[in-house]
Each structure stands twice: as C-alpha cells, then as structure tokens.
PDB file of C-alpha atoms in Angstrom:
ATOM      1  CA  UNK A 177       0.000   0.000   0.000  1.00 79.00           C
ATOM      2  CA  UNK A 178       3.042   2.214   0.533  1.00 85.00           C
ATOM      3  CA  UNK A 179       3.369   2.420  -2.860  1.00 89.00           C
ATOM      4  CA  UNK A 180      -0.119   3.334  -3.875  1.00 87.00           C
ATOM      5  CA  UNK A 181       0.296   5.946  -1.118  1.00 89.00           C
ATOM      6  CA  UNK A 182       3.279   7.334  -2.956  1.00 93.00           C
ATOM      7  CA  UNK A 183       1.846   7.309  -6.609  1.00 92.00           C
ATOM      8  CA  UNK A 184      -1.222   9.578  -5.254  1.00 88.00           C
ATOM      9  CA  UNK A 185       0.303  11.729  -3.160  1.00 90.00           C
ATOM     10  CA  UNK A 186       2.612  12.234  -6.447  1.00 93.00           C
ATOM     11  CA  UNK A 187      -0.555  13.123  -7.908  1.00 91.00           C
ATOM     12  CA  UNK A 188      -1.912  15.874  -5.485  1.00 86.00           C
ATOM     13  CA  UNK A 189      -3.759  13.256  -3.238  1.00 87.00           C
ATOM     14  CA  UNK A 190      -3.511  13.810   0.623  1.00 87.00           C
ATOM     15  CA  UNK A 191      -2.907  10.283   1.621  1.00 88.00           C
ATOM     16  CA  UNK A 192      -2.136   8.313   4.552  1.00 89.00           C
ATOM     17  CA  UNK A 193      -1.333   4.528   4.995  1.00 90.00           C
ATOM     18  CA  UNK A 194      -1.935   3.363   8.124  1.00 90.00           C
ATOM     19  CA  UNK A 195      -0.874  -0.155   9.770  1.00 90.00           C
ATOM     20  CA  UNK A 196      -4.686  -1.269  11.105  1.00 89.00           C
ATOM     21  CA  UNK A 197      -4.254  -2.136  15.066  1.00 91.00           C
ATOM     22  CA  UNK A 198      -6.504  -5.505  15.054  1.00 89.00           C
ATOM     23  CA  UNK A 199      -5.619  -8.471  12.780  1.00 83.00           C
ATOM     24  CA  UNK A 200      -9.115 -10.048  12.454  1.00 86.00           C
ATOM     25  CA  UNK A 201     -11.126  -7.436  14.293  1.00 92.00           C
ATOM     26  CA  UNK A 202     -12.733  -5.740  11.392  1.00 90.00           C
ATOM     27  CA  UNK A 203     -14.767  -3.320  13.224  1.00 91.00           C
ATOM     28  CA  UNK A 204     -11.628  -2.312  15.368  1.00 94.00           C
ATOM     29  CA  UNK A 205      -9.640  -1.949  11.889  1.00 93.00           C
ATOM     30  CA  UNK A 206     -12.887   0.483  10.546  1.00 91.00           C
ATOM     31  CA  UNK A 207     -12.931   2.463  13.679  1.00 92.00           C
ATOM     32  CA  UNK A 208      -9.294   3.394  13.408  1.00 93.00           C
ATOM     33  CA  UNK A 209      -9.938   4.245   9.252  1.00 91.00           C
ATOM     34  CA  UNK A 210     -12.801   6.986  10.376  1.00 90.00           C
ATOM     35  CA  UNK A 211     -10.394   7.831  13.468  1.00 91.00           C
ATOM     36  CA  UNK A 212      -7.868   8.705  11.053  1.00 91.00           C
ATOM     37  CA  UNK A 213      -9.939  10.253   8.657  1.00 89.00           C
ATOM     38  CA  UNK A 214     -10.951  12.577  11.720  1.00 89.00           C
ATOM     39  CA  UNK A 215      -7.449  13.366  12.411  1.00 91.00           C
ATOM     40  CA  UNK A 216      -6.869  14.180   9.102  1.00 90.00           C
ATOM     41  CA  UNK A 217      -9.540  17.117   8.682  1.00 89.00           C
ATOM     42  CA  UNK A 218      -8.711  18.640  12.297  1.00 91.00           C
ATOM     43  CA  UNK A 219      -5.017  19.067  11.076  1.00 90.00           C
ATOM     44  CA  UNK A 220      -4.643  22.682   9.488  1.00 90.00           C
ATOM     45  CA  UNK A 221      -2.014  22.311   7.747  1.00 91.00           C
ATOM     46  CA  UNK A 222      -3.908  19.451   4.820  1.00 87.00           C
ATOM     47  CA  UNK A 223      -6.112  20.951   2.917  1.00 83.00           C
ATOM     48  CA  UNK A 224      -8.938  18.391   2.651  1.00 86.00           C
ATOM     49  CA  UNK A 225     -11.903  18.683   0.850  1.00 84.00           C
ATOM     50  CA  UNK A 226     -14.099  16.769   3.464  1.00 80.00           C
ATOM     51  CA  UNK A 227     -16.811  16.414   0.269  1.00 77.00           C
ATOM     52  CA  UNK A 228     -14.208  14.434  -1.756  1.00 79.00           C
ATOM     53  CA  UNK A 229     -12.908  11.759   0.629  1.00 80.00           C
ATOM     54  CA  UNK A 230     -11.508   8.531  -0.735  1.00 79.00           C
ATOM     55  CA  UNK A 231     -10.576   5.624   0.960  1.00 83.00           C
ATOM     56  CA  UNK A 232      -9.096   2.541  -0.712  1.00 83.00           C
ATOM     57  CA  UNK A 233      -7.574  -1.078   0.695  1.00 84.00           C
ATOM     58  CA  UNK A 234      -7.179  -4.450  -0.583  1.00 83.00           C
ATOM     59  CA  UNK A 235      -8.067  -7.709   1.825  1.00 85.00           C
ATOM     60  CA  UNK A 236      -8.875  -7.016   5.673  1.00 86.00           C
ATOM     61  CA  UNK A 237      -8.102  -3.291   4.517  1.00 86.00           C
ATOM     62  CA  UNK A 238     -10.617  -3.490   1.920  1.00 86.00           C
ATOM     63  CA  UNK A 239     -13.354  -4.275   4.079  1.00 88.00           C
ATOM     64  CA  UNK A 240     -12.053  -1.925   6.748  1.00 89.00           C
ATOM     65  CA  UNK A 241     -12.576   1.135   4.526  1.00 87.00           C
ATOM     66  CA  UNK A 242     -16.210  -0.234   3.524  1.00 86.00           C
ATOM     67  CA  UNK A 243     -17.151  -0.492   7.579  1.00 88.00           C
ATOM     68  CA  UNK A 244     -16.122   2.895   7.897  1.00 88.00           C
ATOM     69  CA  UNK A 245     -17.204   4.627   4.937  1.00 83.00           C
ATOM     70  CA  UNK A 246     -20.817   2.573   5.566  1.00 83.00           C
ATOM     71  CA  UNK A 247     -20.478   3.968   9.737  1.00 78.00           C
ATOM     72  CA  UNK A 248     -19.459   7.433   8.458  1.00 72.00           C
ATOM     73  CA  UNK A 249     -21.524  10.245   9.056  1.00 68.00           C
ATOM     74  CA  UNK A 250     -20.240  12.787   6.863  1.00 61.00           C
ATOM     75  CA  UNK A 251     -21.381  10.664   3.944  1.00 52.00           C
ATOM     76  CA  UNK A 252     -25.136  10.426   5.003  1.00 50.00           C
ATOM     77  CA  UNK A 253     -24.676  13.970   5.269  1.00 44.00           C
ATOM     78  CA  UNK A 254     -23.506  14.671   1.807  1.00 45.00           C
ATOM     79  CA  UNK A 255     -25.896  12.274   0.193  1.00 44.00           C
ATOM     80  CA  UNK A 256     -28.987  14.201   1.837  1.00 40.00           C
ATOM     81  CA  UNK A 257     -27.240  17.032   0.216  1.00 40.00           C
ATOM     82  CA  UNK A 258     -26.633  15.474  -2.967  1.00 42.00           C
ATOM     83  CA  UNK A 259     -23.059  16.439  -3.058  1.00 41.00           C
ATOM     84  CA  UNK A 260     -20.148  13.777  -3.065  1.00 41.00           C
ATOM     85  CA  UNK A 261     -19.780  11.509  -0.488  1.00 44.00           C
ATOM     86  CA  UNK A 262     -17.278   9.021   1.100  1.00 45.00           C
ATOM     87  CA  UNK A 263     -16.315   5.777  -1.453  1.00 47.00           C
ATOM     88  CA  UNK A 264     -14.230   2.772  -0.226  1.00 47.00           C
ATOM     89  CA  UNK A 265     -13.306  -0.070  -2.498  1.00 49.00           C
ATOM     90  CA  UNK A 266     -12.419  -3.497  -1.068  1.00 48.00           C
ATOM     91  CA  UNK A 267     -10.779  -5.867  -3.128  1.00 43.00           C
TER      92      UNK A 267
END
C-alpha cells in the first residue's frame, strides 16, 4: 500500500497509509480508518476537501474502509445534500 500511497500523493492526493491495530477485528480496523480520517480534517495544515474523501484497501483493509465509509456520518450527510460523499473499495 506504501506504494499506492506514494503514486497519489505524487498526484496531489492527501494520503495516509496506516498499519490497522486488530488483525481479524474488522470493526476495530474500521474504527481506526474513520479515526484517522478525523485526524486528518482537524489538522490545518492538509487541505482536505471533506466532500471528496476517498478511501481505498485491498483484503482485511478493503473491508475496513467499507465499515467505515458505511459507519461514516459525513457521507449520510452529503448524500442528503446530494453532493459527493465518502467511497471505499475493497478488493
């Protein structure tokens, strides 16, 4: 994943690639991903467009990014709005 990091961040992405605390514990692993996410927007030196959020993982991480983006507020949010909202692919 480092390397994906790289090639976006190469690309004018804000990206981050975290090591997920819980092996097996999915839900742990999804908290953390919105954690981070949160993190992310409270820090004012990234600017981050909280209407274009992207997160992205492959295996465990995969379906870590889907149980946050599917537990993340900011989404429903958007949606009602009909703006963008939070994606995650799992692979």
């Amino acid at each position: 994943m480092a390397g994906w990091g790289r090639h976006l961040a190469g690309l004018g992405f804000v990206t981050a690639v975290p090591s997920l605390p819980a092996w097996s514990d999915h839900e742990r692993n999804g908290r953390a991903v919105s954690q981070l996410i949160d993190a992310l927007l409270a820090s004012p030196q990234l600017p981050i467009d909280q209407a274009r959020i992207g997160v992205v993982g492959f295996s465990a991480g995969g379906l870590s990014t889907l149980l946050a983006a599917a537990d993340d507020s900011r989404g429903e949010r958007q949606q009602r709005d009909d703006r963008c909202h939070s994606v995650a692919c799992g692979f």
